Short mmCIF file of C-alpha atoms in Angstrom, two decimals:
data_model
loop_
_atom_site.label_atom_id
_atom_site.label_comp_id
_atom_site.label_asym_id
_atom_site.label_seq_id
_atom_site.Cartn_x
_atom_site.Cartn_y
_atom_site.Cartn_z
CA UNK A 19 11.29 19.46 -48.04
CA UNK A 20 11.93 16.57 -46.43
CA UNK A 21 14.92 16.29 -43.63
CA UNK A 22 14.31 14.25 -40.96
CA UNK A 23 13.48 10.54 -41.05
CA UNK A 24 12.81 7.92 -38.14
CA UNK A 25 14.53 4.64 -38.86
CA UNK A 26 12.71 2.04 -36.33
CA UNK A 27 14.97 -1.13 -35.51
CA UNK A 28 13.70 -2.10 -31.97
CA UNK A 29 12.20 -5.32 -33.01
CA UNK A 30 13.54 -9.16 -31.45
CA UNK A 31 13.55 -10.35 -35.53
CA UNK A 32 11.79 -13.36 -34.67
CA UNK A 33 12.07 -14.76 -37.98
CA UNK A 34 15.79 -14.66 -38.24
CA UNK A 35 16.38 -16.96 -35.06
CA UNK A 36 18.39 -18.22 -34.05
CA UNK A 37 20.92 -16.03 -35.34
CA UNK A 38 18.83 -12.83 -34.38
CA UNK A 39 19.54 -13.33 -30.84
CA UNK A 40 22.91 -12.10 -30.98
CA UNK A 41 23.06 -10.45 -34.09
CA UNK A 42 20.30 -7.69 -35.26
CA UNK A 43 19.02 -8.24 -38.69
CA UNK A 44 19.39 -4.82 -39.45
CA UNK A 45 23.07 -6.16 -39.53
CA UNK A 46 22.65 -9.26 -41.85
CA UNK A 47 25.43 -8.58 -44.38
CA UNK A 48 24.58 -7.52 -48.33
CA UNK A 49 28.31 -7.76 -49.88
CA UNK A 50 30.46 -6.07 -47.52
CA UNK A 51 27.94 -3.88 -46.18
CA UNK A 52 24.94 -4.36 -43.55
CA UNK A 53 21.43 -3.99 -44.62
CA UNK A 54 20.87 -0.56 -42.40
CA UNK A 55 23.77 1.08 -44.15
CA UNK A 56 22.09 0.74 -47.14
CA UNK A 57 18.91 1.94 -45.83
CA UNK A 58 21.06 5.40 -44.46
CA UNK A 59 22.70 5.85 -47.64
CA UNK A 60 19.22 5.49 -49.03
CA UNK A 61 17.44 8.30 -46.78
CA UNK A 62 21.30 10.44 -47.41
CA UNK A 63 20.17 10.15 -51.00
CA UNK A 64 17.25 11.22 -50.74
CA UNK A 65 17.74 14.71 -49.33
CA UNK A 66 17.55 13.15 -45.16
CA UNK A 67 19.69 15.34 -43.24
CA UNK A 68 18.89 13.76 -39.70
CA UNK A 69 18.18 10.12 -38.73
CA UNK A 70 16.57 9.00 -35.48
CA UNK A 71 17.59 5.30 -34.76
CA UNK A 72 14.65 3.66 -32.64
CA UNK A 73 16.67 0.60 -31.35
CA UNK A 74 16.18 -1.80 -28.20
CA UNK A 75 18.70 -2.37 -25.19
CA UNK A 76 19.82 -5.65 -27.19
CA UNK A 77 20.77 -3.91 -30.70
CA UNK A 78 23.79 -2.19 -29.12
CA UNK A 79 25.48 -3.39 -31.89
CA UNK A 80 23.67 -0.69 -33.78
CA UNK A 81 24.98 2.14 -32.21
CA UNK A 82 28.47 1.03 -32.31
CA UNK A 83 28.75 0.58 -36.50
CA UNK A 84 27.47 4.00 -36.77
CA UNK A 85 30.17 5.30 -34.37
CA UNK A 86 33.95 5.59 -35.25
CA UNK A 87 36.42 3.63 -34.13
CA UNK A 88 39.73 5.95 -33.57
CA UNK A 89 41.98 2.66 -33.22
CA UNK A 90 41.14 0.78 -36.34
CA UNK A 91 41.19 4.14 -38.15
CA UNK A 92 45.17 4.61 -36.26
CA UNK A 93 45.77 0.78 -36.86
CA UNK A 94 44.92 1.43 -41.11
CA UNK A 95 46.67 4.77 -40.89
CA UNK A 96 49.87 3.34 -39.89
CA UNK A 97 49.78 0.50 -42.32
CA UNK A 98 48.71 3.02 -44.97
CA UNK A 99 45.76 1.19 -45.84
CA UNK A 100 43.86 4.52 -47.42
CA UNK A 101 41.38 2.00 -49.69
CA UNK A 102 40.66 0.83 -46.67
CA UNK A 103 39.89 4.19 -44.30
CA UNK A 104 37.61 5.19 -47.45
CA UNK A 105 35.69 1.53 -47.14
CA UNK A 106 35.13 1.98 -43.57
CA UNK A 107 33.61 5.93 -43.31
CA UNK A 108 29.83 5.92 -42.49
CA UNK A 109 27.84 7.78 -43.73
CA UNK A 110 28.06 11.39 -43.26
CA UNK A 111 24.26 12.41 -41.87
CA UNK A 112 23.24 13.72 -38.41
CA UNK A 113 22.13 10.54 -36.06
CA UNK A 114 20.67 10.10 -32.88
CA UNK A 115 19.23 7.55 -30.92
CA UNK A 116 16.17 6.25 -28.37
CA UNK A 117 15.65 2.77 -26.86
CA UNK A 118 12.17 1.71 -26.99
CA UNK A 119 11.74 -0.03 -23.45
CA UNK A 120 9.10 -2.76 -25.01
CA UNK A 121 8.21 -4.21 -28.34
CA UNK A 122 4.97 -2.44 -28.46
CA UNK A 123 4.62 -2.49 -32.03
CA UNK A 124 5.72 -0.42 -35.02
CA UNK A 125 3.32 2.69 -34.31
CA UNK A 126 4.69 2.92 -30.86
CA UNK A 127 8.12 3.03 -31.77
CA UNK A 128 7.03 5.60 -33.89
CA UNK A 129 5.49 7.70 -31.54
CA UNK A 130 8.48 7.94 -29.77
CA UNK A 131 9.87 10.15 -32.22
CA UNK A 132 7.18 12.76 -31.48
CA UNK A 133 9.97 15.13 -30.07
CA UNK A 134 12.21 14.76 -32.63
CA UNK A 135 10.12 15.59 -35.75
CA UNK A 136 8.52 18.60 -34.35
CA UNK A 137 6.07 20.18 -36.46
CA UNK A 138 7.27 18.82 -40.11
CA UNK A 139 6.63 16.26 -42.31
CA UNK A 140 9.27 13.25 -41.99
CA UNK A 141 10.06 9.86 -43.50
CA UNK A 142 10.09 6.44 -42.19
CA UNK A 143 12.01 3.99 -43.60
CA UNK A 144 12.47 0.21 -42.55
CA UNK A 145 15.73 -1.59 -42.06
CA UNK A 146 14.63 -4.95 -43.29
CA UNK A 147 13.15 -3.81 -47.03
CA UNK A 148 16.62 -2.89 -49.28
CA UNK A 149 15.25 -1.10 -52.57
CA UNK A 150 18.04 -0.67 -55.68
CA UNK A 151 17.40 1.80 -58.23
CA UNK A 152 19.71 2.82 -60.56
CA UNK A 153 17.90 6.27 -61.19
CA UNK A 154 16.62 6.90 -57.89
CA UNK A 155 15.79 5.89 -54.76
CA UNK A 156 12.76 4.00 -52.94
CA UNK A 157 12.21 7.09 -50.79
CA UNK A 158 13.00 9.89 -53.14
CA UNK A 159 9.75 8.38 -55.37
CA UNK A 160 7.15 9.45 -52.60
CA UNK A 161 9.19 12.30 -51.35
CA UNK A 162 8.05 13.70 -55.03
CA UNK A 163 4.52 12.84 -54.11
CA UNK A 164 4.33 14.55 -51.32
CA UNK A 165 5.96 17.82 -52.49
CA UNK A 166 2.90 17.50 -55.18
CA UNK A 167 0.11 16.66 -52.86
CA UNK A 168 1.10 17.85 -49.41
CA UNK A 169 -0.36 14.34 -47.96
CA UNK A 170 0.91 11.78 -46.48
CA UNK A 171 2.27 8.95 -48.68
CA UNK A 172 2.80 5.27 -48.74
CA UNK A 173 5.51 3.16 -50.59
CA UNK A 174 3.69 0.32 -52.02
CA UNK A 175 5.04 -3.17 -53.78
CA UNK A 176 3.24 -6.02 -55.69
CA UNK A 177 3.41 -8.75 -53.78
CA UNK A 178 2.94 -12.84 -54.76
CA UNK A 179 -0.88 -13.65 -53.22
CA UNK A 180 0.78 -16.12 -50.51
CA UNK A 181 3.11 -13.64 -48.86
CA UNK A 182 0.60 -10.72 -48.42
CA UNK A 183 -0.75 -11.99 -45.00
CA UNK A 184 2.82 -10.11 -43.42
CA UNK A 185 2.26 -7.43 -45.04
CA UNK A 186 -0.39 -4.54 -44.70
CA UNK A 187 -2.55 -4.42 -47.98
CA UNK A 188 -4.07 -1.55 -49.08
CA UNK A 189 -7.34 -0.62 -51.22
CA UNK A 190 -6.64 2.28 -53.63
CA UNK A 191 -7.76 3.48 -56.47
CA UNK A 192 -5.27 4.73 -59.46
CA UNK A 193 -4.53 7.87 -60.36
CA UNK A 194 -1.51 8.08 -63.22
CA UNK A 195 0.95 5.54 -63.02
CA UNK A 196 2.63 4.27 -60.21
CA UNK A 197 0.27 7.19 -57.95
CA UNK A 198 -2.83 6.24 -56.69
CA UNK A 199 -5.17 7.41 -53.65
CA UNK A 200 -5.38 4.82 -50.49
CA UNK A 201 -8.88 4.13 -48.95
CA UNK A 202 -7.77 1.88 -46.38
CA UNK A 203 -5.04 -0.74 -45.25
CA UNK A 204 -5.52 -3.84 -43.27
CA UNK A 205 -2.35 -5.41 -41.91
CA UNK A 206 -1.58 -8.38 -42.30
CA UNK A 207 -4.81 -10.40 -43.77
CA UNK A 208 -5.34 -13.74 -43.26
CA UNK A 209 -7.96 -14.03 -45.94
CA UNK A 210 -9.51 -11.81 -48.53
CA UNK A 211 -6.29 -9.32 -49.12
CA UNK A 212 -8.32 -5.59 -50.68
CA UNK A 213 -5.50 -5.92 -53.64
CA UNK A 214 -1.69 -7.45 -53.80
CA UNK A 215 -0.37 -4.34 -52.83
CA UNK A 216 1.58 -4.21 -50.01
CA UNK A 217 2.61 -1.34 -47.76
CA UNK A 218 6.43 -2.18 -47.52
CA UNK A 219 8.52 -0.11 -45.10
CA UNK A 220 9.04 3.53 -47.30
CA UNK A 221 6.16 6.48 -45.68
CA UNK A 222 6.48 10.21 -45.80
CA UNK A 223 4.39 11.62 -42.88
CA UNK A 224 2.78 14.99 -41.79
CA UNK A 225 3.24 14.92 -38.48
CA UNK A 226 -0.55 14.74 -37.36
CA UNK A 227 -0.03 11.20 -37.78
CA UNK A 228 1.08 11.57 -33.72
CA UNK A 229 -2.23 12.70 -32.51
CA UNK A 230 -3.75 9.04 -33.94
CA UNK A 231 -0.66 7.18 -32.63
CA UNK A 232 -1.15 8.67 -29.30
CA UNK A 233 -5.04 7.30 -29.46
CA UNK A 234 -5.64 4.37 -31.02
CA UNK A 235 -5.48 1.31 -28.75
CA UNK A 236 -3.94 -2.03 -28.99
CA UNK A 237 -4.56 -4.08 -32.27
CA UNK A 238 -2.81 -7.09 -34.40
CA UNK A 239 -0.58 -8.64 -31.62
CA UNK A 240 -2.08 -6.78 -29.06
CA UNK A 241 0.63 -4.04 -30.28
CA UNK A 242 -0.40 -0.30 -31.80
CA UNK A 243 -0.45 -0.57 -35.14
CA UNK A 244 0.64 2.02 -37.26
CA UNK A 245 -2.12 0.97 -40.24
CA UNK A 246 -4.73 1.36 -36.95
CA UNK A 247 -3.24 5.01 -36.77
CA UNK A 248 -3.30 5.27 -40.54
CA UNK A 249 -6.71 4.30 -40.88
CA UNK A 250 -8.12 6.78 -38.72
CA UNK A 251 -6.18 9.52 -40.10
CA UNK A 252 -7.85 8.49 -43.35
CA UNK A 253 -11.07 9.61 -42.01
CA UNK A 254 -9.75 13.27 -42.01
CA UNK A 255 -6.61 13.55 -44.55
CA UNK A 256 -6.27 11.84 -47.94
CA UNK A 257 -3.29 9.32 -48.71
CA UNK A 258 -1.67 8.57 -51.66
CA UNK A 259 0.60 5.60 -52.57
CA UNK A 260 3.28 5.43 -54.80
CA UNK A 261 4.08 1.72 -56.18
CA UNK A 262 7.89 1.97 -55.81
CA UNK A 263 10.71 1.02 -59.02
CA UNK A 264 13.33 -0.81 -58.45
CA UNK A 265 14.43 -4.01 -56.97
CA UNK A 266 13.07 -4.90 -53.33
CA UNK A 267 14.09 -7.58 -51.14
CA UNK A 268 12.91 -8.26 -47.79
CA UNK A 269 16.01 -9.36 -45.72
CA UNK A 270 13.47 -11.10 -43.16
CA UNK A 271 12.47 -13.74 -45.81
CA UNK A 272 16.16 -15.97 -45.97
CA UNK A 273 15.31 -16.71 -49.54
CA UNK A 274 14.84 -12.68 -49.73
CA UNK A 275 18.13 -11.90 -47.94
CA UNK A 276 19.93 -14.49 -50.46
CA UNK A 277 18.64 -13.24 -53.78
CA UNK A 278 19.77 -9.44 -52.31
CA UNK A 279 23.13 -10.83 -51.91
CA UNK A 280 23.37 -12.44 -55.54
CA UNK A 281 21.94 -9.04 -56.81
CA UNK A 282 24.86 -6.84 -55.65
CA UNK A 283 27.34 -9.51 -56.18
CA UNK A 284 28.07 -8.33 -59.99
CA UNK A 285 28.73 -4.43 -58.95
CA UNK A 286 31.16 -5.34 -55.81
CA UNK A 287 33.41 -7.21 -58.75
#
């Protein structure tokens, strides 16, 4: 089983400026709720018993909706405001944090979870892709792979032809379904994408994935790359990829973080 995941949220969200350089994206409201809570209640769902937060010295803000705040919970007991008590609880999963001291990439805030995860196989899940299901969840669809295969697995999403260049694409061949076996992922292509599938922020892990992140040196951005890592892995352990159900939005794209909004709108009413 899966239990522990690694939610990485260190990033400056460059795309979101100006905004972004006060408030984390992570944050960026969908209804009443920020993106990341959606994201926990996602990994809660999914069987995720502990969460380690890798945020930056700048997404304090983080930290602090995740925490409880005794006076506003006094302040809405004395007014009796129980609907609102229940609105604010968070949710109720084991969390801990660590700063990442530079924006080194995605694969070396990764790696900094090395102590956390131990020996077992573990989840990633990023803050700024929101998947609704109404029968499941985003990460629950590869945990299943995994407990079939024992390998590591990617969440995968067709993507338009034009956007896969933020992305990394992989080249797979298909299995049954929505399962099929990676060969290889190249992030972010500027021409020539393998396929329009798109690697988009769900993995399950076993944790040899480390060993790579610890060797592999700096690639796209001068930053270590977690598809660098994957890729060599490859070489020794098969992958699979899942393509994922449900409604995706990427909350980095404004048009993205819009339509998210408009699709929760009709079950806050």
């Amino acid at each position: 089983m899966i239990k522990k995941a690694i939610i990485p949220a260190a990033g400056y969200g460059t795309r979101g400026l100006p905004i972004t350089k006060v408030v984390p994206k992570e944050l960026f409201p969908i209804g009443v709720k920020p993106a990341i809570h959606y994201v926990v209640e996602e990994a809660l769902a999914s069987g995720i018993e502990e969460i380690l937060f890798i945020v930056s010295q700048s997404k304090n803000l983080i930290t602090d909706y995740f925490d409880r705040s005794l006076e506003l919970e006094a302040f809405l007991e004395k007014k009796q405001s129980i609907h609102l008590l229940e609105k604010n609880k968070i949710p109720d999963i084991h969390i801990q944090y660590i700063r990442q001291p530079y924006a080194k990439g995605l694969g070396d805030a990764i790696l900094l979870g090395k102590n956390f995860i131990g020996n077992e196989p573990f989840a990633v899940l990023l803050p700024d892709e929101i998947i609704f299901d109404k029968k499941t969840t985003g990460l629950n669809q590869l945990i299943k792979v995994y407990e079939k295969h024992k390998k590591s697995v990617l969440g995968l999403y067709e993507v338009e032809k034009h956007l896969l260049s933020n992305y990394g694409v992989v080249k797979s061949e298909k299995i049954k379904n929505e399962i099929s076996k990676v060969i290889s992922i190249v992030e972010k292509p500027a021409k020539n994408p393998p396929s329009n599938l798109a690697v988009i922020g769900r993995y399950v892990f076993n944790p040899e994935i480390f060993s790579y992140l610890e060797r592999i040196t700096p690639g796209v951005g001068y930053e270590i790359q977690l598809t660098d890592a994957i890729n060599e892995m490859m070489k020794t352990e098969n992958f699979f990829g899942t393509t994922i159900l449900g409604k995706r939005f990427d909350i980095s794209r404004f048009e993205e973080f819009l339509a998210a909004n408009q699709y929760i709108q009709p079950f806050m009413e």
